[in-house]
Amino acid sequence: MRKLWTAVSVGLFVIGAGALALTIYLWFGNWPTEQKELVDHLRSVAQNTARPPEPLVQNSRGRERVSLDGRWQAVIDPYDRGTLAGLAPRAVEPKTPSDLAEFSFENGLTLAVPGDWNTQDPRLVFYQGVVWYKTTFDRQGMSGERVFLHFGAANYRASVYLNGLLLGEHEGGFTPFNFDVTGALKAGENLLVVRVDNRRAADDIPTPTTDWHNYGGLTREVSLLGVSTAYVRSWQIGLESEPGAAGSVIAGWIETVGFEAGDEGVLSIPELGIEQGFAVDPAGRARIRVPANPQRWSPESPRLYDVEIRAGKDSVSDRIGFRTVAVQGEEILLNGEPIFLRGISLHEERPSDGGRIYSQAQAETLLGWAKELDANFVRLAHYPHDEFMPQVADRLGLLVWEEIPVYWAVDFESEKTLTRARRQMSELIERDRNRASVILWSLANETPEGPARNAFLQNLADLVRQEDPTRLVTAALLTGADALQGFLLGGYLPAVAGFPVSKWVFDVRDPLAEIVDVPALNEYFGWYYSGGLALMLPWSSHHMRRVMLDGMAEIEIRTPEGKPLIVSELGAGAKFGMHAPAEDLVAYSEEYQALVYEKQLAMLANQPQLRGLSPWVLKDFRAPLRLYQGVQDYWNRKGLISEKGERKEAFFVLRDHYARGWPETVTP
Ligand code: GCB
């Protein structure tokens, strides 16, 4: 009995002491709120991991907007430890000097947003992994009833945490995304943390290996966008009919959110005297068809009109050019007239020091160089560039090819990979569907042929045609084994061995050419095909280059009849300032690069189906693939301009041809 009594007393004492300790702990300790935060954080992670961003609010720069750009605190996290207990997402900092701390945003790295991280800190030049970004902001001053958090791009995966809770995730390094944060914003200070991971797996788009630098980070603007509860989300307005057709028509659609069927709005183009009412259907969409005769947008006359859409309390505006683009047989027609695309390819790298561009002025410099070449066309390779590229192109009068990074051999068998490619393509089209300059959507670059590849790209082409039937579909083809074999065995190698040069046929028989409206071809006559082969054959590379250059005019490029052809790459490497007599054929000398351009342009002028070209490439760009030290130093040297902005000899060769109106001036 006594024992029982003692046991009960001890038990009661323990419970009492425990309760007292818990009360003191709950009352005075700082853990409970942190535990609550942690629980909320973990719950948000468990519930939201798969939540994709909301459909894109189009024309972010034309909305009520508060920029969150500036210097953000950052932590390089090679082992991805910041996710542990939500340390990074909640920006947990030690509160007393005795606290055990293993993480802090304070007293360390800060990074400029927008900006790639690689060029901001020497530790990050080749870094592939996780970096945490943190900023705080106040929504004060924003009148929008709904607020979106908008990212221009984050390479490659971004997990976005607002006030410690996971908002959602986005993957794909080059397209914009936004989250509706209306309900998640607090009065006063809000904490925004983003985990950016630039690693990619074999089933991602692109794959881990590419011939460009994998710039990580919040590479484009971050902002808050304000809209009314019911708002105009997206629109596509363009010219439907060719000049000369009986009556021309501005047509398109408007998509709204939060309106009821029958709610009305107005499309206004004051300079054309258009005030066109519309009413939305139950899905919030309205079709537009207005007779109009705008001045056509063209490279010679890049006329843009102010377009305004008003619905309820919302009003959005855009600057839109009106033109048509079509393919007819082997012609590309702009405003019903055949056009030749005198182009250049470019990466989205800063004009003076490499790194991702982050300002409109940098876009203007790059595209200004294209204008200096007398180009009327640019290929924005190999991924979507910042939105201001096509906007600047609209103003400068440059036709644009845009592409997603389905580059080399992606995992064509994988459903996930296809979904990723489709999403990137949709996001790109959604962003730029009103840019008159954009005439070509490119599906892929140099993809090895095969049934899985064909089905994948057919699927992507169908998507493009469904989402934007007003533009043309293209893809840069790989010069596959078939074409090379015939070319080498039937022409080039016999010539190398001393037999007389006859017609060298380069017959591209890729089924992808049938899928697209405009097949495009990357070819490197004078660079890889001669230089690479010399490493395996008993002739000197000088001899093999000589034969290639002397015979190049004999090349006949064959693609399926009845379609226009673009040569989407050609070129040779040259290091600015490296000189050697042209006849010495010294690889990487400016003279050799210039000679390759001379020979290529002479040969291409004789290709009957050729309707455009975009040589590779405007400016030297960073490429970890390029290991030839002293010459390449991790730069791809095929630029016509060096990474510091110096023009190489080949720049002037191409410019002189374009300025003379090449290829029309060349008599076959
Ligand atoms: C290509 C690729 C491009 C490379 C280029 C080169 O065919 O499409 O991404 O950078 O060749 O320099 O080898």
PDB file of C-alpha atoms in Angstrom, residues 496 533-540 543-544:
ATOM      1  CA  VAL A 496      41.144  14.822-101.291  1.00  0.00           C
ATOM      2  CA  LEU A 533      38.499  14.190 -90.696  1.00  0.00           C
ATOM      3  CA  ALA A 534      42.144  15.105 -90.974  1.00  0.00           C
ATOM      4  CA  LEU A 535      42.650  13.701 -87.504  1.00  0.00           C
ATOM      5  CA  MET A 536      41.667  10.249 -88.814  1.00  0.00           C
ATOM      6  CA  LEU A 537      43.037  10.189 -92.351  1.00  0.00           C
ATOM      7  CA  PRO A 538      46.527  10.126 -93.797  1.00  0.00           C
ATOM      8  CA  TRP A 539      46.320  13.636 -95.308  1.00  0.00           C
ATOM      9  CA  SER A 540      47.370  16.815 -93.603  1.00  0.00           C
ATOM     10  CA  HIS A 543      45.537  19.713 -97.543  1.00  0.00           C
ATOM     11  CA  MET A 544      42.062  18.674 -96.448  1.00  0.00           C
TER      12      MET A 544
END
